[in-house]
mmCIF file of C-alpha atoms in Angstrom:
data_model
loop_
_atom_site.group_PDB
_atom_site.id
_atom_site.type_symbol
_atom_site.label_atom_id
_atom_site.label_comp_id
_atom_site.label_asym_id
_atom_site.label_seq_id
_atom_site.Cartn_x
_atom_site.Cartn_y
_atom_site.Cartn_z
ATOM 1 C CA UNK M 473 0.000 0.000 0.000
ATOM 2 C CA UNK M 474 1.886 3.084 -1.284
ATOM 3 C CA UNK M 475 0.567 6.589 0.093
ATOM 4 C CA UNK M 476 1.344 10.154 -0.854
ATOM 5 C CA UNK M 477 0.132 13.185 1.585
ATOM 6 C CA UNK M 478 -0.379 16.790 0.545
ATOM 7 C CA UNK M 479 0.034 18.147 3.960
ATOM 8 C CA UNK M 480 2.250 16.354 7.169
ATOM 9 C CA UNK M 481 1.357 18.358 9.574
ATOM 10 C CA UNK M 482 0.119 17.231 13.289
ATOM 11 C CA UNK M 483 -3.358 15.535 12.715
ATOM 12 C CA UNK M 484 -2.219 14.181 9.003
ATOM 13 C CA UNK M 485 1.125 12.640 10.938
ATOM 14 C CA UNK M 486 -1.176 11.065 13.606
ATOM 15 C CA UNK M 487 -3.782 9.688 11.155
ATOM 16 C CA UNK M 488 -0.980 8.248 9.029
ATOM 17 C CA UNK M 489 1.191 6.853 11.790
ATOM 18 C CA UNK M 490 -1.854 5.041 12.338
ATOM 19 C CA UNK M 491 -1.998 3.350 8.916
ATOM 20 C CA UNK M 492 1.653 2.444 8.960
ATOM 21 C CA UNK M 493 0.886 1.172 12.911
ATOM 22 C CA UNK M 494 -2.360 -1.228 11.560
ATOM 23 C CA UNK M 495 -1.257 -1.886 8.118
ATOM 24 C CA UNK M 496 2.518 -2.435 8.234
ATOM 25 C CA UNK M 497 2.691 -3.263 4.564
ATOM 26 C CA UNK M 498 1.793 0.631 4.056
ATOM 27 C CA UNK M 499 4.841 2.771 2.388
ATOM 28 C CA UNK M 500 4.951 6.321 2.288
ATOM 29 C CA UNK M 501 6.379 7.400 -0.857
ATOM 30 C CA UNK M 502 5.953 11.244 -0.874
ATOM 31 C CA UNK M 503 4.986 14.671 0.640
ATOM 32 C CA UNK M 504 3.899 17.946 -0.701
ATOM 33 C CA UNK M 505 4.307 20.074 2.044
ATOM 34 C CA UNK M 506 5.926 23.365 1.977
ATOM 35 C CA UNK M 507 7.022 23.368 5.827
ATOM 36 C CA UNK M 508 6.647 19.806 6.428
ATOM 37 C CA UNK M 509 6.859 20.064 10.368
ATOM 38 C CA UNK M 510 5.623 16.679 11.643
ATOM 39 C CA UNK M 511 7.736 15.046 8.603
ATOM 40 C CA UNK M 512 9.167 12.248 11.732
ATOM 41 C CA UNK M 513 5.754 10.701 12.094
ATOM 42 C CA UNK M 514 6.092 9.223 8.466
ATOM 43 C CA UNK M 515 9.513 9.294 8.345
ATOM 44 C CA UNK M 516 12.388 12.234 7.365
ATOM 45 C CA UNK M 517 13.738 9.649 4.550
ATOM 46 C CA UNK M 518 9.962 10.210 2.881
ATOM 47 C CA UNK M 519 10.354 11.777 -0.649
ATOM 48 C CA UNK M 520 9.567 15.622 -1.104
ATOM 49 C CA UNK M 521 8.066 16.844 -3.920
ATOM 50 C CA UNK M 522 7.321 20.257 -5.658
ATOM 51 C CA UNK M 523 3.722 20.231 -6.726
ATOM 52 C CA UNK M 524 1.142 17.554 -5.890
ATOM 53 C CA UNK M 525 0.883 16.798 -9.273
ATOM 54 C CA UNK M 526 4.400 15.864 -9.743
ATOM 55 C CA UNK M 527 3.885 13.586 -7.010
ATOM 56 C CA UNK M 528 0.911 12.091 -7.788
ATOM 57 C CA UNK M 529 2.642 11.370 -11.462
ATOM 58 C CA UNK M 530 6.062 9.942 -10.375
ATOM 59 C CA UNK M 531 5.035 7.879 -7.027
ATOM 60 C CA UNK M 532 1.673 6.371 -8.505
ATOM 61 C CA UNK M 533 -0.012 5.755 -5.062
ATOM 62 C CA UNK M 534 -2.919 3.682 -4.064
ATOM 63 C CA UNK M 535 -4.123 6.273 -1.329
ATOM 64 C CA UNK M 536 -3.285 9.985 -1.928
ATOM 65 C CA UNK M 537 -3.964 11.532 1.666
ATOM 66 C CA UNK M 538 -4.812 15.512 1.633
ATOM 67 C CA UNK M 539 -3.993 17.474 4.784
ATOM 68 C CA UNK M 540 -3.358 20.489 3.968
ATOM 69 C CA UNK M 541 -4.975 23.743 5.859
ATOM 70 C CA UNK M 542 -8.772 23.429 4.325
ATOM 71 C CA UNK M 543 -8.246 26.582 1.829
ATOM 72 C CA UNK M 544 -5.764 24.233 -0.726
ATOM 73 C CA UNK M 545 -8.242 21.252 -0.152
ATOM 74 C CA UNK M 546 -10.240 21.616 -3.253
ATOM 75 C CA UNK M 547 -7.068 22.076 -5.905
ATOM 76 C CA UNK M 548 -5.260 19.683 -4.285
ATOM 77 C CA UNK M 549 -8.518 16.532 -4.169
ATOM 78 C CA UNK M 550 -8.896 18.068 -8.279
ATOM 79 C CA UNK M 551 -5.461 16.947 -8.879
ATOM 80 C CA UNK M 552 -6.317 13.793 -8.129
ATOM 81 C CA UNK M 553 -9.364 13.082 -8.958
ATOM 82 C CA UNK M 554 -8.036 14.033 -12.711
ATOM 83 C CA UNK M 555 -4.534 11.720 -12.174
ATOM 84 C CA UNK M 556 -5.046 7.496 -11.736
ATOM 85 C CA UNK M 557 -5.175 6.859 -7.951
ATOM 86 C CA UNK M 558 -7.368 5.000 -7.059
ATOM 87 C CA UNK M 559 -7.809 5.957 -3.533
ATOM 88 C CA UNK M 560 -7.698 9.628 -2.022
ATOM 89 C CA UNK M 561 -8.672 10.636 1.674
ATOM 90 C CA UNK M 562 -9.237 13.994 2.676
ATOM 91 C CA UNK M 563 -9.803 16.038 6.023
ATOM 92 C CA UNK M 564 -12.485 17.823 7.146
ATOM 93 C CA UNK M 565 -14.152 20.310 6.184
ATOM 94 C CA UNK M 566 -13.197 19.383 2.569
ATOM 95 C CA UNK M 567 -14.009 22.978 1.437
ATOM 96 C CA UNK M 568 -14.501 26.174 2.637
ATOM 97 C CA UNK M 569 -17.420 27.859 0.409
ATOM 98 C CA UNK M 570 -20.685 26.824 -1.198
ATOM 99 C CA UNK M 571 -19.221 27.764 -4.537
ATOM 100 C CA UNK M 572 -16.486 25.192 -3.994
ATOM 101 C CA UNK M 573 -19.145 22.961 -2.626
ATOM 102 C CA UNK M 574 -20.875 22.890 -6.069
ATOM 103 C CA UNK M 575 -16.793 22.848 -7.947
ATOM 104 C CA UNK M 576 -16.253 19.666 -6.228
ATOM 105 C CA UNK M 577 -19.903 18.394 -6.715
ATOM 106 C CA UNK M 578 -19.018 18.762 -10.387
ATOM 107 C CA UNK M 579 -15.544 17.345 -10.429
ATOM 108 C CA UNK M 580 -17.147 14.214 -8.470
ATOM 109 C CA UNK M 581 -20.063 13.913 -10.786
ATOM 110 C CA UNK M 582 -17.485 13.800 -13.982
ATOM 111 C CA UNK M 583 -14.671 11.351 -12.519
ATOM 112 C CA UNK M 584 -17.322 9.226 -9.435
ATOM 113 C CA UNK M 585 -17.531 10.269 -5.753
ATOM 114 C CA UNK M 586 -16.313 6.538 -5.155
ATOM 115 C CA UNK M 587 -12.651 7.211 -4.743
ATOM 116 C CA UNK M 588 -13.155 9.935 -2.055
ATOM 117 C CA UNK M 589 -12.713 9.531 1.468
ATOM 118 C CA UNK M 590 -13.162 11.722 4.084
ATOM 119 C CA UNK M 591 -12.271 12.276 7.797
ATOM 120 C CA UNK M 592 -15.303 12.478 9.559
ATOM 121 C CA UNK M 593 -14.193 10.637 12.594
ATOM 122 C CA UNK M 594 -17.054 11.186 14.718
ATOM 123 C CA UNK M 595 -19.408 7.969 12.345
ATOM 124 C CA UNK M 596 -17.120 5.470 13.616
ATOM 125 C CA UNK M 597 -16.886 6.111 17.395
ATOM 126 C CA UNK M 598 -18.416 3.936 19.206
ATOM 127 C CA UNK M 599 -21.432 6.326 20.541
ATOM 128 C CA UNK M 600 -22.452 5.774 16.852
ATOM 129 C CA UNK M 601 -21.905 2.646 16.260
ATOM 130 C CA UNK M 602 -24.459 1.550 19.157
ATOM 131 C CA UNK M 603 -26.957 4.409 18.246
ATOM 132 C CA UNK M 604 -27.045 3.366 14.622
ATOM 133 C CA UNK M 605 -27.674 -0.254 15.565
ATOM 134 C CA UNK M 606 -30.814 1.132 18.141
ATOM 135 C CA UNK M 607 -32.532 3.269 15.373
ATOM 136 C CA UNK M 608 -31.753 0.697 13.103
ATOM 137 C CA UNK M 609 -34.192 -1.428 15.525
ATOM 138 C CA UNK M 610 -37.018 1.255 15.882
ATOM 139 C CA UNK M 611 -35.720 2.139 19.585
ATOM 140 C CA UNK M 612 -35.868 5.669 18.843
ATOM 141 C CA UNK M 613 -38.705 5.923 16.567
ATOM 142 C CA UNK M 614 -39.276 8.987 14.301
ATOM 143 C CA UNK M 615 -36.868 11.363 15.215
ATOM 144 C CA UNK M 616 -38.348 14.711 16.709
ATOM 145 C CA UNK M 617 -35.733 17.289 18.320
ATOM 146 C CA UNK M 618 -32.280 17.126 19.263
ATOM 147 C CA UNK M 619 -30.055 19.282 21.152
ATOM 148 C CA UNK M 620 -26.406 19.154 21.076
ATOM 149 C CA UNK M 621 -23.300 20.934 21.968
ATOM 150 C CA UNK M 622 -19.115 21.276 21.285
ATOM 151 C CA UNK M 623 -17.687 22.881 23.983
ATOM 152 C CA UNK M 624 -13.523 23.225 24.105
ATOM 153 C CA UNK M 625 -11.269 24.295 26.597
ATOM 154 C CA UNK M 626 -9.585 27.043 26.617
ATOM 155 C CA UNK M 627 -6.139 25.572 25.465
ATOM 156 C CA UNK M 628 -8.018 24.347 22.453
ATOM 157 C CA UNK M 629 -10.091 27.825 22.049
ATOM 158 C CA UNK M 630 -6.627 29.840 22.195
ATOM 159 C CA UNK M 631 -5.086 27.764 19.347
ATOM 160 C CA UNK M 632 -7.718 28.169 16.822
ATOM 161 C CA UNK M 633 -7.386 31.824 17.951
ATOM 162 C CA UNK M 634 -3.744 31.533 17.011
ATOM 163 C CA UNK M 635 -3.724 29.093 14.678
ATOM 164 C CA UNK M 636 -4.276 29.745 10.661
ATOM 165 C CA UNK M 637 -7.708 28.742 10.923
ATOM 166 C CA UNK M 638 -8.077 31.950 12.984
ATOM 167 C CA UNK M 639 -8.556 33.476 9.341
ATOM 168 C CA UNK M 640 -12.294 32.353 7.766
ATOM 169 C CA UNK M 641 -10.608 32.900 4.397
ATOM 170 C CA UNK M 642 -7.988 29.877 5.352
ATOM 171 C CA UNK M 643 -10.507 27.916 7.261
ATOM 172 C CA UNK M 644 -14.023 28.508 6.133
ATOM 173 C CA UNK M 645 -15.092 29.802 9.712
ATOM 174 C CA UNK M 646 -15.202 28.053 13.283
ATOM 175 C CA UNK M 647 -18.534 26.192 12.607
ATOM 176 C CA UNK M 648 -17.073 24.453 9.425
ATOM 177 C CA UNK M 649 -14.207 23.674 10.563
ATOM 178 C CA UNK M 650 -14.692 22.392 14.580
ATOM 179 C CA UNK M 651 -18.781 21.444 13.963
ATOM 180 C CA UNK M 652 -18.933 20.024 10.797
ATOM 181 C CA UNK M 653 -18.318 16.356 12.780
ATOM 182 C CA UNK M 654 -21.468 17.591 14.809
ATOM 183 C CA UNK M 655 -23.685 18.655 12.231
ATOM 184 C CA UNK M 656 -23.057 15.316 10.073
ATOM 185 C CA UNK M 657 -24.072 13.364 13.041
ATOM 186 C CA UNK M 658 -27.459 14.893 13.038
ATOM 187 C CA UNK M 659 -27.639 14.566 9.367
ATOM 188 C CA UNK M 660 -27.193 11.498 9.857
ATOM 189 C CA UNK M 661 -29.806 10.606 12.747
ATOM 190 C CA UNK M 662 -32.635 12.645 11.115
ATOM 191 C CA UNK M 663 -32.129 10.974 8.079
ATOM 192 C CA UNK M 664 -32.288 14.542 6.211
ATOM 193 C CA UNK M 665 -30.639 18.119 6.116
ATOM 194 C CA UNK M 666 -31.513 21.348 7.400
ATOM 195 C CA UNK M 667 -34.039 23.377 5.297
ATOM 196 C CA UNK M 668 -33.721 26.747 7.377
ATOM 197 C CA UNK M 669 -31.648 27.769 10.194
ATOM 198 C CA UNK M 670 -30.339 30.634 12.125
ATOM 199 C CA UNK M 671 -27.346 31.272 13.743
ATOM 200 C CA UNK M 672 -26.102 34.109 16.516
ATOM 201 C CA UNK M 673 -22.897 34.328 18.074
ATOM 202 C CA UNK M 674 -19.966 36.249 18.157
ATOM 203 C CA UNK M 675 -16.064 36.983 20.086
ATOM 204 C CA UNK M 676 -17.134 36.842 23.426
ATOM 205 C CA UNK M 677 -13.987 35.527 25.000
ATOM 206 C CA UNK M 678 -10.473 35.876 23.195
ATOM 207 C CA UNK M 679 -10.811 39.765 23.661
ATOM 208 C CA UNK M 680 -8.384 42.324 24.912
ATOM 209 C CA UNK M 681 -10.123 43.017 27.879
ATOM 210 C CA UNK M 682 -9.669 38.980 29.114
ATOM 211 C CA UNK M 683 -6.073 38.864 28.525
ATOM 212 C CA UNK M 684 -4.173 36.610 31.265
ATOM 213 C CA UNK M 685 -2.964 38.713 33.956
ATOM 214 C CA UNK M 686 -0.071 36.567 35.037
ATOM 215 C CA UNK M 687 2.471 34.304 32.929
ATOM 216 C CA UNK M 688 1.256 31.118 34.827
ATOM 217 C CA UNK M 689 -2.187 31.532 33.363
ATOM 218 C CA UNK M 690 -0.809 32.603 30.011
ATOM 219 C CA UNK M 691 0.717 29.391 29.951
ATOM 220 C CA UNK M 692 -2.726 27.650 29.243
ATOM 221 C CA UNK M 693 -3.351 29.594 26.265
ATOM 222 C CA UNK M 694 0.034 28.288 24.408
ATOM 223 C CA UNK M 695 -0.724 24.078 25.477
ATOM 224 C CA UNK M 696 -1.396 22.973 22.404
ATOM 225 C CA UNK M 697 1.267 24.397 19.324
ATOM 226 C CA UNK M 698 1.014 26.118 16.086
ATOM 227 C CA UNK M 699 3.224 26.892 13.040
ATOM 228 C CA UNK M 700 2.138 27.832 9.979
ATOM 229 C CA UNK M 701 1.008 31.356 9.514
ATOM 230 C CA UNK M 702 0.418 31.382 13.496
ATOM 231 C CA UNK M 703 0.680 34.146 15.890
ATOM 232 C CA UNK M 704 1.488 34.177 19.798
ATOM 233 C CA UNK M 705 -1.802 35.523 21.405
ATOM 234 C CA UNK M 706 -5.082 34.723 20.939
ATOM 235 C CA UNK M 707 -6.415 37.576 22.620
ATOM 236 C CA UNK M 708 -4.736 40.210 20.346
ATOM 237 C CA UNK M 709 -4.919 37.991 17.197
ATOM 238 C CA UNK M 710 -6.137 39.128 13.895
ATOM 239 C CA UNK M 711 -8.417 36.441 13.755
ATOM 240 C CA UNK M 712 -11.698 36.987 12.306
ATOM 241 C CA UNK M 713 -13.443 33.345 13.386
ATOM 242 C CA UNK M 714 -15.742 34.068 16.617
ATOM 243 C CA UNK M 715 -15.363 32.288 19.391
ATOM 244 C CA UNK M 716 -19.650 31.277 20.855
ATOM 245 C CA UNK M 717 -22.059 30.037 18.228
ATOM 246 C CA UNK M 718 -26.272 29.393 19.318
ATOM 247 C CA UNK M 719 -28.088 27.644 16.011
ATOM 248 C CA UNK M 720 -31.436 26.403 15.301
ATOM 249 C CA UNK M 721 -32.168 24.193 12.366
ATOM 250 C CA UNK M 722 -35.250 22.808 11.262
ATOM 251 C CA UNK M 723 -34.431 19.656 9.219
ATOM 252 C CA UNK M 724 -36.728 18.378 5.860
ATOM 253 C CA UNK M 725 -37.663 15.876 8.261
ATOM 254 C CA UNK M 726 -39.532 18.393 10.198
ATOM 255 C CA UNK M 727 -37.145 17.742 13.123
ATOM 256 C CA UNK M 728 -35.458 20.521 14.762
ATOM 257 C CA UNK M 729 -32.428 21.073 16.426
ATOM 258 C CA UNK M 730 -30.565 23.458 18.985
ATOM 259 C CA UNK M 731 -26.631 23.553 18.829
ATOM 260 C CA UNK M 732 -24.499 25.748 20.924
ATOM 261 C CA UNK M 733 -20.672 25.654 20.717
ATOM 262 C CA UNK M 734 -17.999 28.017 22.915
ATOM 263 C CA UNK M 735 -14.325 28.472 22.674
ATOM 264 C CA UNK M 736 -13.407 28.951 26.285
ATOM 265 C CA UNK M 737 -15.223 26.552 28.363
ATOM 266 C CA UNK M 738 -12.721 24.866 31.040
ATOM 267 C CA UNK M 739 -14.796 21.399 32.077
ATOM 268 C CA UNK M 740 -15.127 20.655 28.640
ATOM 269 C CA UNK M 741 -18.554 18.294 26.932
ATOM 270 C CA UNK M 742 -19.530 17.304 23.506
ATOM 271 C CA UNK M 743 -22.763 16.610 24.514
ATOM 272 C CA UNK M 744 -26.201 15.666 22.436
ATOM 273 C CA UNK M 745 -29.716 14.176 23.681
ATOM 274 C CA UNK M 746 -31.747 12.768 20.620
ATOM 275 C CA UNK M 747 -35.464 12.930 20.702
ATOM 276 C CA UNK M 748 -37.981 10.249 19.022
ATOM 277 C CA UNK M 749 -41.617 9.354 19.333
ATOM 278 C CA UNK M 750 -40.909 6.088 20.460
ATOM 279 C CA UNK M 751 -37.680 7.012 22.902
ATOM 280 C CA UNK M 752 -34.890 8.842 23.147
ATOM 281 C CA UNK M 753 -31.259 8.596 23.679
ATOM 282 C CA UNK M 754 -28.425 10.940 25.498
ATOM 283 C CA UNK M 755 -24.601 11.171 25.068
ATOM 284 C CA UNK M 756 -21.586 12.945 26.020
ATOM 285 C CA UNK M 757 -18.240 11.936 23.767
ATOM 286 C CA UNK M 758 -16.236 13.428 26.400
ATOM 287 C CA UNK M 759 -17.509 12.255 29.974
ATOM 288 C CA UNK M 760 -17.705 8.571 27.819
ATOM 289 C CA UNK M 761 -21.249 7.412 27.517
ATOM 290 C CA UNK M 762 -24.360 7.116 25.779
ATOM 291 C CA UNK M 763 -28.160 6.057 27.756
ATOM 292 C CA UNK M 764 -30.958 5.174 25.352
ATOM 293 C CA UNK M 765 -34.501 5.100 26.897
ATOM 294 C CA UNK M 766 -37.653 3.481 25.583
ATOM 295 C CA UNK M 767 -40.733 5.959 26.348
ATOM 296 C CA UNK M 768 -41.876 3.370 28.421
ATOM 297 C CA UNK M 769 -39.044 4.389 30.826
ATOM 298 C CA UNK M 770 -37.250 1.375 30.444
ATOM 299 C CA UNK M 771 -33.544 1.641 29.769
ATOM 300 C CA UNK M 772 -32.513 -0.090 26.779
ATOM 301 C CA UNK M 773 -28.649 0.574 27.006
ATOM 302 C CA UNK M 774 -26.340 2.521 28.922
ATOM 303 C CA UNK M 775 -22.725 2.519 27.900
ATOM 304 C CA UNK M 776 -19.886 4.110 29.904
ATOM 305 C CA UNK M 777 -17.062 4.291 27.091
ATOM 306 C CA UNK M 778 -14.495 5.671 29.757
ATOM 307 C CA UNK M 779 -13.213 2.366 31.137
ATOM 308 C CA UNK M 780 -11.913 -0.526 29.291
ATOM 309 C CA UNK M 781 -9.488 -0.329 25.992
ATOM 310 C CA UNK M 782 -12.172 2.093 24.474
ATOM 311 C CA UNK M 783 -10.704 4.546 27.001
ATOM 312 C CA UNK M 784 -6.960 4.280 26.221
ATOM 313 C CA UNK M 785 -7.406 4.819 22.597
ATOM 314 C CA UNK M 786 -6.958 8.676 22.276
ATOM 315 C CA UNK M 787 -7.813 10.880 20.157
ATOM 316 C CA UNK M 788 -11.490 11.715 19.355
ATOM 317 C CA UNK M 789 -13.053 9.028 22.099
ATOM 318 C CA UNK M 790 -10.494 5.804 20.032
ATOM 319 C CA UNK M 791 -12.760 6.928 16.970
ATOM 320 C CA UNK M 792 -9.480 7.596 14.924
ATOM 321 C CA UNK M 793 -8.472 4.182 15.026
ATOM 322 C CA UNK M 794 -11.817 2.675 14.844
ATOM 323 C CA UNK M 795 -12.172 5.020 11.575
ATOM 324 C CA UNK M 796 -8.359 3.805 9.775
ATOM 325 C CA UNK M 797 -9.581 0.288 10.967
ATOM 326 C CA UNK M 798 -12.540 0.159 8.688
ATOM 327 C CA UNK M 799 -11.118 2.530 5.935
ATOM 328 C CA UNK M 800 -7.801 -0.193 5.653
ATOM 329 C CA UNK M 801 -10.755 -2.580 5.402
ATOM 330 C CA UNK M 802 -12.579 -1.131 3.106
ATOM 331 C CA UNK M 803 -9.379 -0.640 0.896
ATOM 332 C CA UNK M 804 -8.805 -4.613 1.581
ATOM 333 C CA UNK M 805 -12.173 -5.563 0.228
ATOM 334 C CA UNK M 806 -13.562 -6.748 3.505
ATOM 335 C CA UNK M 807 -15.953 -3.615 3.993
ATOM 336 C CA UNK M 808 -18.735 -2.419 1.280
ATOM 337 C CA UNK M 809 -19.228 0.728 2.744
ATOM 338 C CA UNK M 810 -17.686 3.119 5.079
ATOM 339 C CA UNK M 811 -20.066 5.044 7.511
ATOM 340 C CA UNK M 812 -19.695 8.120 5.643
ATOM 341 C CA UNK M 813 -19.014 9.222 2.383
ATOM 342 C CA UNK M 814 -17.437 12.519 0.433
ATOM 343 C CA UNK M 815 -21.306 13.695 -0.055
ATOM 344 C CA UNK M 816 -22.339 13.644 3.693
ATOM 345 C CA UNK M 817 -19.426 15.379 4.246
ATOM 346 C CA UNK M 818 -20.213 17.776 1.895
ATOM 347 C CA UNK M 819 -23.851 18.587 3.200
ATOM 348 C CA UNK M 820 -22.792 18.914 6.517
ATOM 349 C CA UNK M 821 -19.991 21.767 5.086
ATOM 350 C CA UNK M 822 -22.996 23.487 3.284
ATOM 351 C CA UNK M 823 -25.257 23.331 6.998
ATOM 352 C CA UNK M 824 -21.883 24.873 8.420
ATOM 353 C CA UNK M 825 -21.952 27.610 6.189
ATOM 354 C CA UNK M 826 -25.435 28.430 6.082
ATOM 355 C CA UNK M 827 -25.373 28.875 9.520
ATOM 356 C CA UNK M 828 -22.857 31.445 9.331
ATOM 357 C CA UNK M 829 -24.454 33.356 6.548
ATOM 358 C CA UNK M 830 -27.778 33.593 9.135
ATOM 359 C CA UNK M 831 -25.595 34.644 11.550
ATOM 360 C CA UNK M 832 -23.875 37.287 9.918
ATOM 361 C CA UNK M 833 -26.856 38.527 7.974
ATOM 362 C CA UNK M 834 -29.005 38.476 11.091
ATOM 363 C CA UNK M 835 -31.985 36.485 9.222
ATOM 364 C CA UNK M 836 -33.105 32.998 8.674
ATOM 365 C CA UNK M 837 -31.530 31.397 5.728
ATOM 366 C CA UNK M 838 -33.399 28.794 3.498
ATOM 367 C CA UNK M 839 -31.685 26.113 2.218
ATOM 368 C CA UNK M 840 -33.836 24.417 -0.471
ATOM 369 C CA UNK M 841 -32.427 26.320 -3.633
ATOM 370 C CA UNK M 842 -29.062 24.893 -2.685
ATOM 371 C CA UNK M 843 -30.140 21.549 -2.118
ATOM 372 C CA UNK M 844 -32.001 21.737 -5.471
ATOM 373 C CA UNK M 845 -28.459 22.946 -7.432
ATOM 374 C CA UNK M 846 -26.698 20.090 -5.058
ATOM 375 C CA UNK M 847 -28.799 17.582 -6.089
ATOM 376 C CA UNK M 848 -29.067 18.186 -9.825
ATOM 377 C CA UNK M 849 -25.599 16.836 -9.789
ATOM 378 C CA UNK M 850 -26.884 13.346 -9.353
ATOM 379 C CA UNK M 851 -24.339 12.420 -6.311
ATOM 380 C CA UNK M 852 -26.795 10.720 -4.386
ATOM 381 C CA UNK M 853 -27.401 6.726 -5.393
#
């Protein structure tokens, strides 16, 4: 299994290391990365290369990996879409713009959405594993409401501040790039998208006026690293993403939903409670667990995810191994399907955006011209 990467920076290195850890036959036999600075995790004897293209062309690999900040995503997933590989993965939010929603739409229409992967690690923890299998058995019934939330601490708040997705033009904005994992989810458990929503929010936090007052505190604020186009403090940043986020959507389904995210909250949750008809079931990715409860009252499971090997896993609740374990089976033949393809990933990007255009525009934004223009590309089977 030979693999190229446009990108090797921290989350592309971890993601990789993990192929190369679960599929040892995996070779990595080129980079495209102008300051390559987590080159070690693949390996500093890894070919570099000048253009993606020229990569792509000389190395010939079976999975072409793209990494890169999310602004490059959409040249970079053309290139190879229009060279031979059969295989190319690419990290979330795959782009940052309903126009290059409907570019790549195109592109996947001419050369098949089939070859595209994407990153959305939240379908294969296992909080979704076990909800999909109770709707799949009418637990839940028709879903009704939801509520749901991503909050991150303020070490992870201060890097985006710092970090080049402080910039919407890099980035695509705060709710694409942290909550498109969220929104997908509830994409997925409606069975539908959003048809209207609004959005209000704003910098509430990672202001002048909350700077740290002493270098112990500052400290906090500088955890978690940052080096391309980065600055040193969040709180003086030129960063135009905000930093608290309150949405409503109202799904085709009829469903609705209320989503709040925040920046700078220091007992962190990733919480969401799922209504039905017939029952209903509540989660937290963070504290580890998911209860689902018939209407009857009768618990039908209750999983605590925070003991056991689930717990030692890492990143994203062990979904990132979960997710290379069934994409190196799906590459192996063993797996039909993954649990999420290139177009969820690109609905739940459009939802994203949408919900900052309400936001910013101060009104409720409809959504059923772009579906119509989305779906008159024929993507969905």
């Amino acid at each position: 299994m030979k693999i190229a990467t446009a990108g090797i920076g921290l989350r592309a290195g971890h993601v990789l290391a993990l192929f190369r850890q679960m599929m040892p036959e995996v070779e990595f036999v080129g980079y495209y990365d102008p300051q390559p600075t987590y080159l070690e995790m693949i390996g500093t004897d890894t070919p570099r290369f000048d253009s993606v293209e020229e990569m792509l062309a000389q190395t010939k690999p079976d999975l072409f990996f793209v990494g890169s900040p999310n602004e490059f995503h959409l040249d970079q997933i053309r290139a190879g879409l229009e060279s031979d590989v059969p295989h190319i993965f690419t990290e979330k939010p795959v782009v940052v713009s309903i126009e290059e929603t409907m570019e790549l739409g195109r592109l996947l229409a001419k050369h098949g959405s089939d070859r595209l992967m994407v990153g959305l690690v939240l379908r294969y923890s296992q909080h979704m594993v076990d909800l999909r299998a109770a709707m799949a058995e009418g637990v839940l019934g028709q879903i009704t409401s939801l509520e749901a939330n991503e909050h991150i601490g303020p070490y992870h708040g201060a890097f985006f501040m710092r970090d080049w997705r402080r910039m919407v033009s890099h980035s695509g904005g705060f709710m694409l790039e942290k909550c498109c994992h969220d929104l997908d989810l509830y994409n997925m458990i409606t069975g539908s998208r959003p048809a209207r929503v609004a959005s209000f929010g704003g910098r509430r936090s990672f202001l002048p006026d909350h700077a740290p007052a002493s270098n112990a505190e500052n400290e906090i604020f500088h955890i978690k690293g940052s080096v391309w186009n980065s600055v040193d403090d969040p709180f003086h940043s030129d960063g135009d993403i905000i930093d608290c986020q309150t949405a409503i959507l109202e799904y085709e389904t009829g469903a609705s939903m209320a989503f709040h995210t925040n920046l700078n909250v220091p007992d962190e949750h990733r919480r969401f409670c799922v209504m039905g008809a017939m029952g209903m079931a509540e989660g937290d990715f963070v504290r580890g667990y998911l209860k689902i409860t018939r209407r009857d009252g009768k618990v039908y499971a209750d999983h605590d995810y925070s003991k056991g090997d689930r717990a030692t896993l890492g990143s994203h609740y062990g979904a990132d191994h979960m997710m290379v374990a069934d994409i190196i089976a799906y590459l192996k033949g063993a797996a039909e399907a993954l649990p999420v393809s290139i177009v969820d990933a690109l609905e739940a990007g459009v939802a994203a955006l949408a919900l900052d255009e309400a936001r910013s525009a101060g009104r409720v934004v409809g959504l059923s011209e772009t579906w119509a223009e989305f779906d008159s590309l024929g993507l969905r089977r």
